[in-house]
Amino acid sequence: VHGYQRNGGERDWRGQGKVEPPRFKDLSALPISGNGACVAIPVQRRIGEPVLAALQVVVSQESTVHNPKTTLAEVMVEGLAQDSRAGKEAPGYLTDSQIAALQLLCATTAGILDVRMRMEGAKVMQRRARQCLSIAAEVHCASNLTDFEQRVKRLVAPLFNVVGVRLSFYDDEAKDLVTTSMGSSCAAVAGKVRAAPIVGRRNVSRYPIREGITGRCLRTGQVYNIERIMASPHVSEGADGVDLAGRAGDVNMLAGPMVAQIADDSFVVVGVLQLLEKRNPPDAEATLLRAGAQAPVFPPKRSSETESRPSPRRRPAKQPCEPFTAEDEDFFKE
C-alpha cells in the first residue's frame, strides 16, 4: 500500500470497504486543499527507504474542455482524467487506474532521483579516494616523526574539514602515549600553568594509556565518535589535549588508532589520531546530497558513546559542529 485516499465516496480506491491507513503520521499536516477526494502518495523507491517527496492530488469537480495533448506530461495527465470524463458526471473519487498511474509516476520519479544521488555519491567517493591516495603517497615520503606529524596535520585537516588534528605516538617501552603541544588553546588546563617553552626544544608530553579517549582507543583499537566532549566522562583534558571549559567543551571529536602493517598478516598500533571540531561544509549542494542519500526515515543510532549525548535542557538551540559521518569513521578501518 503506497497511498491513502480521504473521502473515498461509495468505495475506496482498492475497491474494498476498508481504507488502508496512511503512510504519513499526520495526513492533515500536508498542504491538501479542496473539498473533493484527496490522495497523498510518497515519492519513495522502496518501503523502508527515505521518503524524498509527497505527491498530493485533489479531485476537481469542475468540467474541463478537451484539448489535444502534445507533450508526454500532458498525455499522462490526460490519461489520469479519462475515467473522470467517461460518464456524464465525474465521480467524487479516484479510480484504480488513476491511483496506479500516480504510483507509477512516483516510483519512476524516485528511481530517477535515486540514480542521480548514487551517481553524485560515487563521484564524492572517487574524489575522496584520490585524496586518500595522495595523502598516503606524501606521508610515506616523511623522513622522521616530526615531518610525518606535520604532513598528516596539513593533509588530513582539509580532508575532514576539521579545526584541529592531534597525533599521539605509542612508546612500547614506557607504555605511554607521547604527543606534542597543540598550541596556546591548551596552555592552561584546570588552573595549571605550564612551564614556558624552551627555544629550540619541542614540547613533548607523556600520558598513561589508561587516561582519556586516546588511551581507550589505543587499548581497544576502536574508533570513538564523541558528539560533545564535555558530556563524555572518559575525556581527559591532559591526555586528549582538549579544554572542557566554556565553548571549547561543546566541540565534537573523532579518535581512531593508527595501525601499521609490519608483515603480510601482522599489524601493530603505533598511535592515535584525533580529529577535533568538524566545521560546517561550505558547499550547500554537498549538504543536500548527504541529507538525501544518508538520512533514513527513522535515523539510526550513532556509533558514538551513549553518555556523550547531552540532556535536552542543556542541548544548544543550534548544533555547533557538523557531525562526523560513517565515511569519516571508515577512514580508520582497513
mmCIF file of C-alpha atoms in Angstrom:
data_model
loop_
_atom_site.group_PDB
_atom_site.id
_atom_site.type_symbol
_atom_site.label_atom_id
_atom_site.label_comp_id
_atom_site.label_asym_id
_atom_site.label_seq_id
_atom_site.Cartn_x
_atom_site.Cartn_y
_atom_site.Cartn_z
ATOM 1 C CA VAL A 1 0.000 0.000 0.000
ATOM 2 C CA HIS A 2 1.568 3.277 -1.123
ATOM 3 C CA GLY A 3 -1.290 5.743 -0.711
ATOM 4 C CA TYR A 4 -4.252 6.783 1.339
ATOM 5 C CA GLN A 5 -7.468 8.277 -0.049
ATOM 6 C CA ARG A 6 -9.649 10.569 2.011
ATOM 7 C CA ASN A 7 -13.401 10.925 1.311
ATOM 8 C CA GLY A 8 -13.497 7.846 -0.891
ATOM 9 C CA GLY A 9 -17.204 8.175 -1.550
ATOM 10 C CA GLU A 10 -19.007 4.938 -2.317
ATOM 11 C CA ARG A 11 -15.840 2.826 -2.156
ATOM 12 C CA ASP A 12 -12.116 3.217 -1.589
ATOM 13 C CA TRP A 13 -9.506 3.127 -4.341
ATOM 14 C CA ARG A 14 -8.835 -0.595 -3.845
ATOM 15 C CA GLY A 15 -12.474 -1.473 -4.406
ATOM 16 C CA GLN A 16 -12.850 -2.669 -0.812
ATOM 17 C CA GLY A 17 -14.783 -1.364 2.120
ATOM 18 C CA LYS A 18 -11.791 -0.898 4.407
ATOM 19 C CA VAL A 19 -9.472 2.051 3.794
ATOM 20 C CA GLU A 20 -5.785 1.397 4.323
ATOM 21 C CA PRO A 21 -4.060 3.576 6.949
ATOM 22 C CA PRO A 22 -1.931 6.472 5.689
ATOM 23 C CA ARG A 23 1.823 6.117 5.350
ATOM 24 C CA PHE A 24 2.268 9.598 6.819
ATOM 25 C CA LYS A 25 1.947 10.183 10.543
ATOM 26 C CA ASP A 26 -0.329 13.197 10.132
ATOM 27 C CA LEU A 27 -2.093 13.490 6.799
ATOM 28 C CA SER A 28 -3.822 16.718 7.867
ATOM 29 C CA ALA A 29 -0.418 18.414 8.174
ATOM 30 C CA LEU A 30 0.138 18.087 4.424
ATOM 31 C CA PRO A 31 -0.939 21.090 2.358
ATOM 32 C CA ILE A 32 -4.058 19.443 0.883
ATOM 33 C CA SER A 33 -6.762 21.827 -0.303
ATOM 34 C CA GLY A 34 -10.168 21.343 -1.867
ATOM 35 C CA ASN A 35 -13.434 19.708 -0.964
ATOM 36 C CA GLY A 36 -13.136 16.675 -3.216
ATOM 37 C CA ALA A 37 -11.364 13.386 -2.729
ATOM 38 C CA CYS A 38 -7.685 13.728 -1.855
ATOM 39 C CA VAL A 39 -4.808 11.290 -2.178
ATOM 40 C CA ALA A 40 -1.221 11.590 -0.869
ATOM 41 C CA ILE A 41 1.466 9.256 -2.264
ATOM 42 C CA PRO A 42 5.101 9.268 -1.110
ATOM 43 C CA VAL A 43 7.906 9.522 -3.653
ATOM 44 C CA GLN A 44 9.829 6.536 -2.322
ATOM 45 C CA ARG A 45 11.927 3.929 -4.087
ATOM 46 C CA ARG A 46 11.205 1.087 -1.677
ATOM 47 C CA ILE A 47 9.335 0.632 1.562
ATOM 48 C CA GLY A 48 11.652 1.487 4.442
ATOM 49 C CA GLU A 49 13.843 3.851 2.410
ATOM 50 C CA PRO A 50 13.790 7.658 2.812
ATOM 51 C CA VAL A 51 10.720 9.499 1.563
ATOM 52 C CA LEU A 52 12.031 12.085 -0.901
ATOM 53 C CA ALA A 53 8.772 13.946 -1.514
ATOM 54 C CA ALA A 54 4.986 13.607 -1.373
ATOM 55 C CA LEU A 55 2.601 13.806 -4.331
ATOM 56 C CA GLN A 56 -0.833 15.160 -3.463
ATOM 57 C CA VAL A 57 -3.855 15.058 -5.768
ATOM 58 C CA VAL A 58 -7.276 16.646 -5.259
ATOM 59 C CA VAL A 59 -10.160 15.539 -7.467
ATOM 60 C CA SER A 60 -11.740 18.528 -9.195
ATOM 61 C CA GLN A 61 -15.483 18.637 -9.748
ATOM 62 C CA GLU A 62 -15.280 21.268 -12.478
ATOM 63 C CA SER A 63 -15.778 20.260 -16.092
ATOM 64 C CA THR A 64 -12.872 20.863 -18.420
ATOM 65 C CA VAL A 65 -12.675 21.390 -22.163
ATOM 66 C CA HIS A 66 -10.806 18.681 -24.040
ATOM 67 C CA ASN A 67 -7.785 19.979 -25.949
ATOM 68 C CA PRO A 68 -5.240 17.975 -27.956
ATOM 69 C CA LYS A 69 -2.245 16.959 -25.836
ATOM 70 C CA THR A 70 1.181 17.036 -27.355
ATOM 71 C CA THR A 71 3.759 16.620 -24.595
ATOM 72 C CA LEU A 72 4.392 13.446 -22.594
ATOM 73 C CA ALA A 73 3.370 15.113 -19.321
ATOM 74 C CA GLU A 74 0.094 16.300 -20.842
ATOM 75 C CA VAL A 75 -0.619 12.824 -22.183
ATOM 76 C CA MET A 76 -0.097 11.317 -18.699
ATOM 77 C CA VAL A 77 -2.399 13.906 -17.120
ATOM 78 C CA GLU A 78 -4.949 13.301 -19.872
ATOM 79 C CA GLY A 79 -4.815 9.568 -19.157
ATOM 80 C CA LEU A 80 -5.477 10.198 -15.469
ATOM 81 C CA ALA A 81 -8.547 12.247 -16.289
ATOM 82 C CA GLN A 82 -10.097 9.825 -18.792
ATOM 83 C CA ASP A 83 -12.000 7.914 -16.156
ATOM 84 C CA SER A 84 -13.483 11.149 -14.806
ATOM 85 C CA ARG A 85 -14.824 12.107 -18.268
ATOM 86 C CA ALA A 86 -16.081 8.636 -19.116
ATOM 87 C CA GLY A 87 -19.558 9.253 -17.695
ATOM 88 C CA LYS A 88 -21.907 12.157 -17.804
ATOM 89 C CA GLU A 89 -20.844 13.278 -14.350
ATOM 90 C CA ALA A 90 -17.342 12.989 -12.883
ATOM 91 C CA PRO A 91 -17.124 10.696 -9.824
ATOM 92 C CA GLY A 92 -16.083 12.128 -6.489
ATOM 93 C CA TYR A 93 -13.186 9.739 -6.003
ATOM 94 C CA LEU A 94 -10.068 8.487 -7.802
ATOM 95 C CA THR A 95 -10.345 5.238 -9.688
ATOM 96 C CA ASP A 96 -7.992 2.273 -9.505
ATOM 97 C CA SER A 97 -6.329 3.142 -12.824
ATOM 98 C CA GLN A 98 -5.694 6.708 -11.673
ATOM 99 C CA ILE A 99 -4.135 5.549 -8.407
ATOM 100 C CA ALA A 100 -1.980 3.016 -10.281
ATOM 101 C CA ALA A 101 -0.795 5.724 -12.690
ATOM 102 C CA LEU A 102 0.094 8.022 -9.797
ATOM 103 C CA GLN A 103 2.006 5.242 -8.063
ATOM 104 C CA LEU A 104 3.906 4.512 -11.275
ATOM 105 C CA LEU A 105 4.747 8.199 -11.627
ATOM 106 C CA CYS A 106 6.052 8.395 -8.053
ATOM 107 C CA ALA A 107 8.049 5.167 -8.396
ATOM 108 C CA THR A 108 9.634 6.364 -11.654
ATOM 109 C CA THR A 109 10.489 9.738 -10.141
ATOM 110 C CA ALA A 110 12.003 8.137 -7.049
ATOM 111 C CA GLY A 111 14.061 5.794 -9.223
ATOM 112 C CA ILE A 112 15.463 8.679 -11.265
ATOM 113 C CA LEU A 113 16.325 10.647 -8.142
ATOM 114 C CA ASP A 114 17.942 7.587 -6.574
ATOM 115 C CA VAL A 115 20.139 7.040 -9.635
ATOM 116 C CA ARG A 116 21.201 10.688 -9.649
ATOM 117 C CA MET A 117 22.079 10.626 -5.955
ATOM 118 C CA ARG A 118 24.035 7.396 -6.370
ATOM 119 C CA MET A 119 25.990 8.942 -9.230
ATOM 120 C CA GLU A 120 26.816 12.001 -7.134
ATOM 121 C CA GLY A 121 27.730 9.771 -4.200
ATOM 122 C CA ALA A 122 30.067 7.755 -6.427
ATOM 123 C CA LYS A 123 31.774 10.956 -7.567
ATOM 124 C CA VAL A 124 32.257 12.034 -3.959
ATOM 125 C CA MET A 125 33.747 8.644 -3.039
ATOM 126 C CA GLN A 126 36.092 8.734 -6.040
ATOM 127 C CA ARG A 127 37.290 12.203 -5.113
ATOM 128 C CA ARG A 128 37.795 11.096 -1.523
ATOM 129 C CA ALA A 129 39.727 8.011 -2.653
ATOM 130 C CA ARG A 130 42.047 10.158 -4.767
ATOM 131 C CA GLN A 131 42.649 12.419 -1.793
ATOM 132 C CA CYS A 132 43.478 9.426 0.423
ATOM 133 C CA LEU A 133 45.938 8.102 -2.166
ATOM 134 C CA SER A 134 47.652 11.481 -2.413
ATOM 135 C CA ILE A 135 47.883 11.668 1.385
ATOM 136 C CA ALA A 136 49.389 8.169 1.587
ATOM 137 C CA ALA A 137 51.935 8.993 -1.110
ATOM 138 C CA GLU A 138 53.052 12.219 0.568
ATOM 139 C CA VAL A 139 53.122 10.773 4.093
ATOM 140 C CA HIS A 140 55.368 7.904 3.019
ATOM 141 C CA CYS A 141 57.939 10.471 1.927
ATOM 142 C CA ALA A 142 58.412 11.719 5.515
ATOM 143 C CA SER A 143 61.967 11.326 6.784
ATOM 144 C CA ASN A 144 61.218 11.431 10.539
ATOM 145 C CA LEU A 145 58.358 11.569 13.027
ATOM 146 C CA THR A 146 58.303 15.358 13.108
ATOM 147 C CA ASP A 147 57.946 15.559 9.360
ATOM 148 C CA PHE A 148 55.350 12.768 9.454
ATOM 149 C CA GLU A 149 53.276 14.603 12.059
ATOM 150 C CA GLN A 150 53.321 17.902 10.175
ATOM 151 C CA ARG A 151 52.379 16.255 6.882
ATOM 152 C CA VAL A 152 49.460 14.392 8.463
ATOM 153 C CA LYS A 153 48.110 17.526 10.132
ATOM 154 C CA ARG A 154 48.404 19.591 6.971
ATOM 155 C CA LEU A 155 46.743 16.998 4.715
ATOM 156 C CA VAL A 156 44.096 15.468 6.983
ATOM 157 C CA ALA A 157 42.581 18.743 8.257
ATOM 158 C CA PRO A 158 41.122 19.859 4.880
ATOM 159 C CA LEU A 159 40.048 16.288 4.032
ATOM 160 C CA PHE A 160 37.737 16.080 7.054
ATOM 161 C CA ASN A 161 37.153 19.851 7.297
ATOM 162 C CA VAL A 162 38.180 19.965 10.964
ATOM 163 C CA VAL A 163 39.737 22.706 13.057
ATOM 164 C CA GLY A 164 42.375 20.611 14.827
ATOM 165 C CA VAL A 165 44.347 17.404 14.216
ATOM 166 C CA ARG A 166 46.348 15.750 17.007
ATOM 167 C CA LEU A 167 48.684 12.764 16.870
ATOM 168 C CA SER A 168 49.807 10.665 19.818
ATOM 169 C CA PHE A 169 52.537 8.051 19.362
ATOM 170 C CA TYR A 170 52.776 4.911 21.474
ATOM 171 C CA ASP A 171 56.003 4.208 23.337
ATOM 172 C CA ASP A 172 56.112 0.436 23.759
ATOM 173 C CA GLU A 173 58.954 0.508 26.260
ATOM 174 C CA ALA A 174 57.466 3.075 28.637
ATOM 175 C CA LYS A 175 53.844 2.078 27.891
ATOM 176 C CA ASP A 176 52.939 5.729 27.398
ATOM 177 C CA LEU A 177 51.459 7.964 24.739
ATOM 178 C CA VAL A 178 53.841 10.656 23.518
ATOM 179 C CA THR A 179 52.463 13.831 21.969
ATOM 180 C CA THR A 180 53.429 17.417 21.277
ATOM 181 C CA SER A 181 51.587 20.577 22.307
ATOM 182 C CA MET A 182 48.776 21.725 20.009
ATOM 183 C CA GLY A 183 49.217 25.413 20.759
ATOM 184 C CA SER A 184 48.013 28.153 23.044
ATOM 185 C CA SER A 185 44.487 26.717 23.309
ATOM 186 C CA CYS A 186 45.820 24.100 25.731
ATOM 187 C CA ALA A 187 48.203 26.390 27.578
ATOM 188 C CA ALA A 188 46.213 26.359 30.797
ATOM 189 C CA VAL A 189 44.215 23.343 31.832
ATOM 190 C CA ALA A 190 42.254 23.106 35.085
ATOM 191 C CA GLY A 191 44.167 26.009 36.586
ATOM 192 C CA LYS A 192 47.586 24.505 35.947
ATOM 193 C CA VAL A 193 50.040 26.771 34.156
ATOM 194 C CA ARG A 194 52.608 25.039 32.007
ATOM 195 C CA ALA A 195 56.239 25.998 32.073
ATOM 196 C CA ALA A 196 57.492 28.395 29.443
ATOM 197 C CA PRO A 197 58.698 26.563 26.311
ATOM 198 C CA ILE A 198 62.408 26.432 25.692
ATOM 199 C CA VAL A 199 63.564 27.831 22.354
ATOM 200 C CA GLY A 200 64.758 25.085 20.018
ATOM 201 C CA ARG A 201 63.193 22.249 22.035
ATOM 202 C CA ARG A 202 59.914 20.554 21.263
ATOM 203 C CA ASN A 203 57.233 20.458 23.983
ATOM 204 C CA VAL A 204 56.787 16.704 24.379
ATOM 205 C CA SER A 205 54.291 15.310 26.888
ATOM 206 C CA ARG A 206 53.691 11.761 28.089
ATOM 207 C CA TYR A 207 50.386 10.328 29.310
ATOM 208 C CA PRO A 208 49.465 6.848 30.574
ATOM 209 C CA ILE A 209 47.387 4.700 28.256
ATOM 210 C CA ARG A 210 44.752 4.427 30.983
ATOM 211 C CA GLU A 211 43.749 8.078 30.623
ATOM 212 C CA GLY A 212 41.400 9.752 28.192
ATOM 213 C CA ILE A 213 39.781 8.700 24.958
ATOM 214 C CA THR A 214 43.207 8.291 23.360
ATOM 215 C CA GLY A 215 44.113 5.652 25.932
ATOM 216 C CA ARG A 216 40.824 3.791 25.428
ATOM 217 C CA CYS A 217 41.302 3.957 21.675
ATOM 218 C CA LEU A 218 44.810 2.504 21.954
ATOM 219 C CA ARG A 219 43.752 -0.299 24.302
ATOM 220 C CA THR A 220 40.608 -1.355 22.433
ATOM 221 C CA GLY A 221 41.596 -0.491 18.862
ATOM 222 C CA GLN A 222 38.143 1.009 18.259
ATOM 223 C CA VAL A 223 37.021 4.308 16.757
ATOM 224 C CA TYR A 224 35.318 6.738 19.146
ATOM 225 C CA ASN A 225 32.920 9.371 17.861
ATOM 226 C CA ILE A 226 32.244 11.901 20.632
ATOM 227 C CA GLU A 227 29.452 14.314 19.767
ATOM 228 C CA ARG A 228 30.208 16.644 22.691
ATOM 229 C CA ILE A 229 33.448 16.194 24.599
ATOM 230 C CA MET A 230 32.116 17.974 27.674
ATOM 231 C CA ALA A 231 29.406 15.320 28.111
ATOM 232 C CA SER A 232 31.742 12.315 27.967
ATOM 233 C CA PRO A 233 33.184 11.173 31.323
ATOM 234 C CA HIS A 234 36.111 9.440 29.603
ATOM 235 C CA VAL A 235 37.607 12.597 28.089
ATOM 236 C CA SER A 236 40.760 13.829 29.799
ATOM 237 C CA GLU A 237 41.920 17.397 29.260
ATOM 238 C CA GLY A 238 45.574 16.474 29.528
ATOM 239 C CA ALA A 239 45.674 13.143 27.698
ATOM 240 C CA ASP A 240 43.257 14.212 24.959
ATOM 241 C CA GLY A 241 44.645 17.724 24.573
ATOM 242 C CA VAL A 242 41.290 19.484 24.870
ATOM 243 C CA ASP A 243 39.771 22.210 27.014
ATOM 244 C CA LEU A 244 36.409 21.414 28.610
ATOM 245 C CA ALA A 245 35.709 24.919 29.890
ATOM 246 C CA GLY A 246 33.171 27.141 28.131
ATOM 247 C CA ARG A 247 32.604 26.991 24.384
ATOM 248 C CA ALA A 248 35.571 24.661 23.853
ATOM 249 C CA GLY A 249 33.683 21.845 25.581
ATOM 250 C CA ASP A 250 30.875 21.844 23.020
ATOM 251 C CA VAL A 251 33.007 20.615 20.121
ATOM 252 C CA ASN A 252 32.993 17.067 18.816
ATOM 253 C CA MET A 253 35.896 14.665 18.389
ATOM 254 C CA LEU A 254 36.678 11.581 16.323
ATOM 255 C CA ALA A 255 39.558 9.417 17.540
ATOM 256 C CA GLY A 256 40.920 6.303 15.885
ATOM 257 C CA PRO A 257 44.006 4.097 16.075
ATOM 258 C CA MET A 258 46.939 4.437 13.696
ATOM 259 C CA VAL A 259 47.730 0.901 12.558
ATOM 260 C CA ALA A 260 50.969 -0.070 10.824
ATOM 261 C CA GLN A 261 51.433 -3.253 8.809
ATOM 262 C CA ILE A 262 54.792 -4.856 9.612
ATOM 263 C CA ALA A 263 54.156 -8.127 7.777
ATOM 264 C CA ASP A 264 51.646 -9.733 5.459
ATOM 265 C CA ASP A 265 49.309 -10.675 8.299
ATOM 266 C CA SER A 266 50.782 -8.710 11.207
ATOM 267 C CA PHE A 267 49.571 -5.308 12.346
ATOM 268 C CA VAL A 268 50.544 -3.132 15.273
ATOM 269 C CA VAL A 269 49.004 0.049 16.716
ATOM 270 C CA VAL A 270 51.583 2.862 16.674
ATOM 271 C CA GLY A 271 49.441 5.708 17.967
ATOM 272 C CA VAL A 272 46.131 7.552 17.934
ATOM 273 C CA LEU A 273 44.812 10.178 15.519
ATOM 274 C CA GLN A 274 42.307 12.758 16.802
ATOM 275 C CA LEU A 275 40.055 14.997 14.703
ATOM 276 C CA LEU A 276 38.602 17.944 16.626
ATOM 277 C CA GLU A 277 35.657 20.242 15.816
ATOM 278 C CA LYS A 278 34.331 19.400 12.399
ATOM 279 C CA ARG A 279 33.177 22.552 10.626
ATOM 280 C CA ASN A 280 30.033 23.013 8.565
ATOM 281 C CA PRO A 281 30.584 22.259 4.879
ATOM 282 C CA PRO A 282 30.813 25.380 2.725
ATOM 283 C CA ASP A 283 29.042 23.680 -0.187
ATOM 284 C CA ALA A 284 25.262 23.634 0.251
ATOM 285 C CA GLU A 285 24.877 21.066 -2.518
ATOM 286 C CA ALA A 286 27.043 18.591 -0.605
ATOM 287 C CA THR A 287 24.839 19.086 2.450
ATOM 288 C CA LEU A 288 21.692 18.399 0.433
ATOM 289 C CA LEU A 289 23.243 15.330 -1.168
ATOM 290 C CA ARG A 290 24.323 13.929 2.181
ATOM 291 C CA ALA A 291 20.900 14.560 3.717
ATOM 292 C CA GLY A 292 19.071 12.892 0.855
ATOM 293 C CA ALA A 293 21.378 9.910 0.460
ATOM 294 C CA GLN A 294 22.076 9.045 4.071
ATOM 295 C CA ALA A 295 19.112 10.239 6.149
ATOM 296 C CA PRO A 296 16.731 7.299 6.694
ATOM 297 C CA VAL A 297 13.084 7.615 7.664
ATOM 298 C CA PHE A 298 13.993 6.770 11.251
ATOM 299 C CA PRO A 299 17.597 7.920 11.920
ATOM 300 C CA PRO A 300 19.718 5.056 13.323
ATOM 301 C CA LYS A 301 21.717 5.353 16.491
ATOM 302 C CA ARG A 302 25.182 6.788 16.056
ATOM 303 C CA SER A 303 28.285 4.862 16.905
ATOM 304 C CA SER A 304 29.263 7.473 19.475
ATOM 305 C CA GLU A 305 29.176 6.779 23.151
ATOM 306 C CA THR A 306 25.792 6.827 24.821
ATOM 307 C CA GLU A 307 26.978 9.056 27.607
ATOM 308 C CA SER A 308 28.157 11.684 25.133
ATOM 309 C CA ARG A 309 24.593 12.838 24.427
ATOM 310 C CA PRO A 310 23.710 15.986 26.373
ATOM 311 C CA SER A 311 20.479 16.322 28.283
ATOM 312 C CA PRO A 312 17.591 18.083 26.474
ATOM 313 C CA ARG A 313 17.663 21.062 28.819
ATOM 314 C CA ARG A 314 21.363 21.694 28.148
ATOM 315 C CA ARG A 315 21.269 20.985 24.417
ATOM 316 C CA PRO A 316 22.035 24.169 22.464
ATOM 317 C CA ALA A 317 19.482 25.581 20.070
ATOM 318 C CA LYS A 318 21.833 25.018 17.146
ATOM 319 C CA GLN A 319 24.397 22.287 16.858
ATOM 320 C CA PRO A 320 27.813 23.998 16.920
ATOM 321 C CA CYS A 321 29.684 21.357 14.903
ATOM 322 C CA GLU A 322 28.925 19.269 11.873
ATOM 323 C CA PRO A 323 28.616 15.606 12.986
ATOM 324 C CA PHE A 324 31.150 13.040 11.843
ATOM 325 C CA THR A 325 29.709 10.557 9.360
ATOM 326 C CA ALA A 326 30.166 6.833 8.871
ATOM 327 C CA GLU A 327 32.512 7.585 5.961
ATOM 328 C CA ASP A 328 34.736 9.531 8.342
ATOM 329 C CA GLU A 329 34.911 6.541 10.681
ATOM 330 C CA ASP A 330 35.747 4.225 7.771
ATOM 331 C CA PHE A 331 38.964 6.204 7.271
ATOM 332 C CA PHE A 332 40.424 4.402 10.325
ATOM 333 C CA LYS A 333 39.307 0.969 9.149
ATOM 334 C CA GLU A 334 41.015 -1.238 6.645
#
